[in-house]
CSV table of C-alpha atoms and ligand atoms in Angstrom, one decimal:
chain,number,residue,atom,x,y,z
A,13,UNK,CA,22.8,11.3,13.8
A,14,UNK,CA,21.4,11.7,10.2
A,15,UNK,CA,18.4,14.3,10.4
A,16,UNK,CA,17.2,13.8,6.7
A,17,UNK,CA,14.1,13.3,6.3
A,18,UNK,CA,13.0,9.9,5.7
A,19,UNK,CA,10.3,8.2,3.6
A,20,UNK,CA,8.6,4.6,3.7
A,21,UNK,CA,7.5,2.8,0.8
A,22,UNK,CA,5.3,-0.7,1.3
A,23,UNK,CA,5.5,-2.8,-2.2
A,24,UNK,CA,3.0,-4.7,-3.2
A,25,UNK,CA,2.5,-7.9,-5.2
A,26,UNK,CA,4.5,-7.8,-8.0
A,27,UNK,CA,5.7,-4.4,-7.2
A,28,UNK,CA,9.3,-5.2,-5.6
A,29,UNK,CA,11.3,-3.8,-8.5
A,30,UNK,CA,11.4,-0.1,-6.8
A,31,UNK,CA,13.3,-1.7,-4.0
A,32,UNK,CA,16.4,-2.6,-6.3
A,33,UNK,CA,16.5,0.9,-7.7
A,34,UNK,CA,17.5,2.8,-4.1
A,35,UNK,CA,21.1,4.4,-4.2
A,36,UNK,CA,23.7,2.9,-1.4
A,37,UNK,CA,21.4,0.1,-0.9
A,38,UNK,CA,21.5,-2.1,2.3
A,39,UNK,CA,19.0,-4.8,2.8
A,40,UNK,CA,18.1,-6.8,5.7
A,41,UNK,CA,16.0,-10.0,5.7
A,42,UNK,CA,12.8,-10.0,7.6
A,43,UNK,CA,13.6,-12.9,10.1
A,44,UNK,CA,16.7,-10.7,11.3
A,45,UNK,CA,14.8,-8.0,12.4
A,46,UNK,CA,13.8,-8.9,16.1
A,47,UNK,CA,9.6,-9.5,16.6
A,48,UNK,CA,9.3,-9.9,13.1
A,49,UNK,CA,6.4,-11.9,12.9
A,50,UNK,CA,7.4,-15.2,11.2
A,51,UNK,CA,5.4,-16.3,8.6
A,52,UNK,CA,2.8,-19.2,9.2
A,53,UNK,CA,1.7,-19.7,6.0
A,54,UNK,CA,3.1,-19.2,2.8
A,55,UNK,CA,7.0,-18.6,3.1
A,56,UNK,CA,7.1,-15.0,2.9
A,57,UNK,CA,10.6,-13.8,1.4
A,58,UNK,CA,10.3,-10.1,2.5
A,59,UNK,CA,12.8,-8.0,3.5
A,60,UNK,CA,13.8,-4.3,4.6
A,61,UNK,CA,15.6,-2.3,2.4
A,62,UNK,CA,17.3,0.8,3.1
A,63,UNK,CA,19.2,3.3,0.5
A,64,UNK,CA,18.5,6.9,-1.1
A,65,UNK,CA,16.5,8.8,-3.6
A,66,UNK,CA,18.7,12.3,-4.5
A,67,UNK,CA,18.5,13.7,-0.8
A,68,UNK,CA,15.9,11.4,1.0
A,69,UNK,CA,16.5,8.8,3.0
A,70,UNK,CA,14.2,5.8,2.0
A,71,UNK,CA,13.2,2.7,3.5
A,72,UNK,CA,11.6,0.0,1.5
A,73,UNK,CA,9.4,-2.9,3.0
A,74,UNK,CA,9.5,-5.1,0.3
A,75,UNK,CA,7.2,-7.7,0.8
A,76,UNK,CA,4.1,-7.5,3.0
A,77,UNK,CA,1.8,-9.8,5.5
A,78,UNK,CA,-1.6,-10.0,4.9
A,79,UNK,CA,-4.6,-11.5,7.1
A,80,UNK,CA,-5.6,-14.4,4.5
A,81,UNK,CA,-1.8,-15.8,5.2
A,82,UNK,CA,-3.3,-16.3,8.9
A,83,UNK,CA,-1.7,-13.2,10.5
A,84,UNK,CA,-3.2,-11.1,12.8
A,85,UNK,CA,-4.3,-7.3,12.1
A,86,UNK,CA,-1.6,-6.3,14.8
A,87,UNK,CA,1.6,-8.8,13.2
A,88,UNK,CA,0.4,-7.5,9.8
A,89,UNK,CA,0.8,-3.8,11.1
A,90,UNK,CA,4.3,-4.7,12.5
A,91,UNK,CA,6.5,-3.4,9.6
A,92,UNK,CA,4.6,0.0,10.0
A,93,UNK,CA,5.3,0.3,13.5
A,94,UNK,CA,8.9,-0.4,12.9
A,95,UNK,CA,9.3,2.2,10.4
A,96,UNK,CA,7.5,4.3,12.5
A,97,UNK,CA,10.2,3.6,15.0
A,98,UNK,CA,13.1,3.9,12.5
A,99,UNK,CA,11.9,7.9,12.2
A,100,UNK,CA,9.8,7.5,9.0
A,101,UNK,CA,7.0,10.0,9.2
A,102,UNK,CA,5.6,9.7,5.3
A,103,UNK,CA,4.7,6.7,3.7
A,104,UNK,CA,4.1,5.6,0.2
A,105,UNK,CA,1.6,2.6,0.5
A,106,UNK,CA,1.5,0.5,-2.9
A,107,UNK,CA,-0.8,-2.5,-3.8
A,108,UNK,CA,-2.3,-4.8,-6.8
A,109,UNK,CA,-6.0,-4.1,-6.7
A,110,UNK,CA,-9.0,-5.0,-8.9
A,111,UNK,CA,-10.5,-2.5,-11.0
A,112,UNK,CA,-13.9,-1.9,-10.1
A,113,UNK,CA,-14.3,1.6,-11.9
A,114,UNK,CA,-15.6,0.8,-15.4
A,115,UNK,CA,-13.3,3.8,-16.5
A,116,UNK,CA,-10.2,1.7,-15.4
A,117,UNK,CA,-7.8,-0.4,-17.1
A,118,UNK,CA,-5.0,-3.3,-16.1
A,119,UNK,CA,-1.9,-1.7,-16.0
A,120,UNK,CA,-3.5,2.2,-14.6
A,121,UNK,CA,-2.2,3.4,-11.5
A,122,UNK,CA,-4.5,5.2,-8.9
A,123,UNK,CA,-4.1,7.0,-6.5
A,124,UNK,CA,-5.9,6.1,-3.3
A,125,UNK,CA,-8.5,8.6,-2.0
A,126,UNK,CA,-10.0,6.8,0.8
A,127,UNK,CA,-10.9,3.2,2.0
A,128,UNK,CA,-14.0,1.1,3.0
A,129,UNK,CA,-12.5,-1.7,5.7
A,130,UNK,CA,-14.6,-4.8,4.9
A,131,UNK,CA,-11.9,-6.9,6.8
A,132,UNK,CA,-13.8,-7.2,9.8
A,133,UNK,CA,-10.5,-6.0,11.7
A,134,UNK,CA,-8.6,-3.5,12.5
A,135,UNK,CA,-5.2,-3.6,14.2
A,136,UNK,CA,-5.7,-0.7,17.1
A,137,UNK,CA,-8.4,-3.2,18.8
A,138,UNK,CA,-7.1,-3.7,22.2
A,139,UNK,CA,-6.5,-1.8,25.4
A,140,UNK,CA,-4.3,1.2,23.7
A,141,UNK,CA,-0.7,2.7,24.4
A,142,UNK,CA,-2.0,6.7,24.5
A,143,UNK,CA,1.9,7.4,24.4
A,144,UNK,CA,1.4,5.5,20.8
A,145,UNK,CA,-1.6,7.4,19.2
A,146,UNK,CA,-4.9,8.2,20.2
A,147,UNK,CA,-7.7,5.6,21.3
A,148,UNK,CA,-10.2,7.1,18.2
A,149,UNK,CA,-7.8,8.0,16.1
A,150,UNK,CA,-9.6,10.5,12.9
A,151,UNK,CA,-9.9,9.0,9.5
A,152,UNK,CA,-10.7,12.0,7.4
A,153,UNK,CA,-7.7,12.4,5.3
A,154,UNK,CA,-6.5,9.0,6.1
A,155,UNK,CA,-4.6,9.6,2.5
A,156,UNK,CA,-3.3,12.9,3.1
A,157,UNK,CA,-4.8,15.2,0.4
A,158,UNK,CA,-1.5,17.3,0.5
A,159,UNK,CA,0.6,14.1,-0.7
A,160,UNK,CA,-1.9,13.5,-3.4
A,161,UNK,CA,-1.9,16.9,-4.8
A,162,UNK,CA,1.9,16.3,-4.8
A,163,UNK,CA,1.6,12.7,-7.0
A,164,UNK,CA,-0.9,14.1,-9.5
A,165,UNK,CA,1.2,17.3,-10.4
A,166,UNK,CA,4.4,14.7,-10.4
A,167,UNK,CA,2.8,12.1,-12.7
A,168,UNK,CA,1.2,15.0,-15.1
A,169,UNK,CA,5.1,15.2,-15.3
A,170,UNK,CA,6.0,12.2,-16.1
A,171,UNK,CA,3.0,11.9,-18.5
A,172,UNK,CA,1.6,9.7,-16.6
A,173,UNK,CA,-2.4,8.8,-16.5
A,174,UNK,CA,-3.2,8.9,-12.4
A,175,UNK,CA,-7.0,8.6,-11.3
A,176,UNK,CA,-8.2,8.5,-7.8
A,177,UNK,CA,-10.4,6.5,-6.3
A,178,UNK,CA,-12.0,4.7,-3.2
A,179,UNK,CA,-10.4,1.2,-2.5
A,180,UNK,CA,-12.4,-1.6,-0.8
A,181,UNK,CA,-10.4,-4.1,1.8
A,182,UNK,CA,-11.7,-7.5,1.6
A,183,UNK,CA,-10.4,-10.4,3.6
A,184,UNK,CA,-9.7,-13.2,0.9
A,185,UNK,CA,-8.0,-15.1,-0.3
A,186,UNK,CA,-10.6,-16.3,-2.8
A,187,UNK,CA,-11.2,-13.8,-5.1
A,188,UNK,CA,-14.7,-12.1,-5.1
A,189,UNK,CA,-17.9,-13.3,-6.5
A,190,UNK,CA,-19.5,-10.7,-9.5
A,191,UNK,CA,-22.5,-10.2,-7.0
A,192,UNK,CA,-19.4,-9.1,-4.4
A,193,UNK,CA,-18.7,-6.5,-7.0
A,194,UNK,CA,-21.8,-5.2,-8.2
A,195,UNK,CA,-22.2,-4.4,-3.9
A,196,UNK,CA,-18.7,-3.2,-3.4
A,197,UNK,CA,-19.3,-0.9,-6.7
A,198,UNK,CA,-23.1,0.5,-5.3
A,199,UNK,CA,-21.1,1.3,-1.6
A,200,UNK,CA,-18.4,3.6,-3.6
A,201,UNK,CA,-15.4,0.8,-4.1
A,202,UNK,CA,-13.7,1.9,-7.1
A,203,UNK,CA,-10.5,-0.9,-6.5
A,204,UNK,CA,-10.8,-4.2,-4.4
A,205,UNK,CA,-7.8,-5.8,-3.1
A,206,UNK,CA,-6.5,-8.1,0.2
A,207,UNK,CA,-4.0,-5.4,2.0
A,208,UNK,CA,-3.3,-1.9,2.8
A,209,UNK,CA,-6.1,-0.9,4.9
A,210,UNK,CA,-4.8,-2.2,8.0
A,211,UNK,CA,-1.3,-0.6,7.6
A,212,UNK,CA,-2.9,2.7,6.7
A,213,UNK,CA,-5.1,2.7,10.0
A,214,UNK,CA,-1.7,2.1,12.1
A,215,UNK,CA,0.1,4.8,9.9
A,216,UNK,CA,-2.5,7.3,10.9
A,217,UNK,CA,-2.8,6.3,14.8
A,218,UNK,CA,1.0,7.0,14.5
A,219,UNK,CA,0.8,10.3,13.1
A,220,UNK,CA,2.3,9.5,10.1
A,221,UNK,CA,0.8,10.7,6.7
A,222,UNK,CA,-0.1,8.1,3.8
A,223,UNK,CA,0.0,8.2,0.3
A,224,UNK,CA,-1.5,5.6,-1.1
A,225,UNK,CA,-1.0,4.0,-4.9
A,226,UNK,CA,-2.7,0.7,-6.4
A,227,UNK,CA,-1.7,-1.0,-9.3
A,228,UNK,CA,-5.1,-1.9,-11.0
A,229,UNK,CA,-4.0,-5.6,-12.2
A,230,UNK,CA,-7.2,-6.6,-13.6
A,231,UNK,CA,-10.5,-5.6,-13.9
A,232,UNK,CA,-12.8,-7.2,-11.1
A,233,UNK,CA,-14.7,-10.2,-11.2
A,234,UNK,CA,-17.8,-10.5,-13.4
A,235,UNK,CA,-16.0,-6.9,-15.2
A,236,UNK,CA,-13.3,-8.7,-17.2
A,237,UNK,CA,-14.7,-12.3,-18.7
A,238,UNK,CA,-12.2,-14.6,-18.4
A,239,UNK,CA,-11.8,-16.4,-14.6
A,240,UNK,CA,-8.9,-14.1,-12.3
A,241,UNK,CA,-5.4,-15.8,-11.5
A,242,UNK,CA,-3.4,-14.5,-9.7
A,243,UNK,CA,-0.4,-15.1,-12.4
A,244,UNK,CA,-1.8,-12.4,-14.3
A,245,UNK,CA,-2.2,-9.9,-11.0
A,246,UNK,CA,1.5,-10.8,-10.9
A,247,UNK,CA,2.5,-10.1,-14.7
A,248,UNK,CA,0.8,-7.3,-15.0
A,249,UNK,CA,2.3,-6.0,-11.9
A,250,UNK,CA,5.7,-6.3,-13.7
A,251,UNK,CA,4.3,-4.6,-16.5
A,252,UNK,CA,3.8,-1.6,-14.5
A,253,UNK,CA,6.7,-1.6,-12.4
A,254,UNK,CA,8.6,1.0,-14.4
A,255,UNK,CA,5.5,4.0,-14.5
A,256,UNK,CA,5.2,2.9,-11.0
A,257,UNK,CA,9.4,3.2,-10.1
A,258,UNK,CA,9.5,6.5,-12.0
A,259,UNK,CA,6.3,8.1,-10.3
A,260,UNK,CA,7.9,7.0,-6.6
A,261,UNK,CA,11.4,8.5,-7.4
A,262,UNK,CA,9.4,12.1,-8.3
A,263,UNK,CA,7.6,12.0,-5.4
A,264,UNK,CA,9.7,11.2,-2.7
A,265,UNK,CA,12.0,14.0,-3.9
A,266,UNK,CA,9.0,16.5,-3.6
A,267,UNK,CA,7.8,14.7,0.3
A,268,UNK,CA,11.6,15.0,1.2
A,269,UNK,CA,11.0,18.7,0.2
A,270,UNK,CA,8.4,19.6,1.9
B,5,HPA,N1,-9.6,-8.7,-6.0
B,5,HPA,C1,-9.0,-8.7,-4.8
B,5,HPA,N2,-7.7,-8.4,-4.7
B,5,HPA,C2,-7.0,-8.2,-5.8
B,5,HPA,C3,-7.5,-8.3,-7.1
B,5,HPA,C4,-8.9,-8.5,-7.2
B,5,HPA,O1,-9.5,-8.6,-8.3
B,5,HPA,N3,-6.5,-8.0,-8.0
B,5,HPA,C5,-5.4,-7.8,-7.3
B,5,HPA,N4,-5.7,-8.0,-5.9
């Protein structure tokens, strides 16, 4: 049985690139994994992919579910749960976000400090499995400080700009109003975007520890003047997919280090 450590990584929109850069790659579509939730809205082409990064063993979720597709909290928490299952232990949560921060740019990569959960759900409701995790599971280094120390000194490396900050889960799909913003900035957002949150609550209640990055894509509604699309979130997601593909590879060395 292979003991090596391994390491999850979630890609976000516009963000599969990493997934093509594993060593000894082996892929396996979504809809042939058993209990895979199938998709009900938009045909979701996601898939698992397992290889290597130097000595850790690595699987990729490459393509995610979110709750404006229709899903539930629990089936868009299923690919975490079958990592968890798989022996992953660490995982590297990426995402497109909105900028919120002032100080940001599109195309800046931050590093996830903490989250506000705005979805109005949370995937552990329901009687609970105490063989699973705990029934209050603690949030207070939900991204594990430890991991984040790791990324900073990694992309100072790499000479690579990293900030951290809070990021705000909103349900969606429309995008938010400026008003939305101007709130989500006075709570402490400092990045707005439809995902993660839920997948970093089951991570936790699983014991695992998170690291989580977001692509800022654009600056948030009302910030940036012209109207969002979601073409842009998309392109400037490709734009980043290299800083991002190098800063992955130098971390998950270090987590399969430690
Ligand atoms: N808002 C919400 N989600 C997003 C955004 C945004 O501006 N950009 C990328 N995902």
């Amino acid at each position: 049985m292979n003991t090596d450590p391994k390491i999850g990584v979630v890609l976000g929109s516009g963000l599969g690139a990493f997934a093509e850069t594993l060593c000894c790659r082996a892929e396996t579509a979504y809809a042939e994994i058993a209990g895979w939730p199938r998709s009900t809205a938009i045909g979701h082409a996601g898939k698992l992919v397992s290889g290597r990064v130097g000595p850790a063993e690595v699987i990729v979720l490459a393509g995610r579910a979110h709750l404006y597709e229709g899903y539930t909290p629990q089936q868009v928490t299923f690919g975490i749960r079958e990592l968890a299952q798989r022996g992953v232990r660490s995982v590297i949560l990426t995402n497109a976000a909105g900028g919120i921060n002032l100080n940001y740019r599109p195309g800046q990569l931050v590093l996830i400090s903490d989250h506000i959960n705005l979805l109005g759900a949370n995937p552990l409701t329901g009687p609970n499995d105490d063989s699973a995790g705990p029934r209050f599971p603690d949030m207070s280094d939900a991204y594990a400080r430890a991991y984040r120390e790791i990324a900073h000194e990694e992309a100072a490396k790499l000479g690579l700009t990293l900030e951290e900050g809070v990021y705000a889960a909103v349900p969606g799909p429309s995008y938010e109003t400026p008003a939305e913003i101007r709130y989500l900035r006075t709570i402490g957002a400092d990045l707005v975007g439809m995902s993660t949150v839920p997948e970093t609550i089951a991570a936790n209640y699983l014991g695992m520890k998170v690291l989580g990055i977001s692509c800022v894509t654009n600056m948030a509604a009302g910030v940036q003047r012209q109207k969002l699309v979601h073409n842009e979130v998309l392109e400037c997601g490709a734009r980043v997919q290299e800083a991002l593909s190098s800063l992955l590879n130098a971390v998950i060395i270090r987590l399969s280090a430690a």
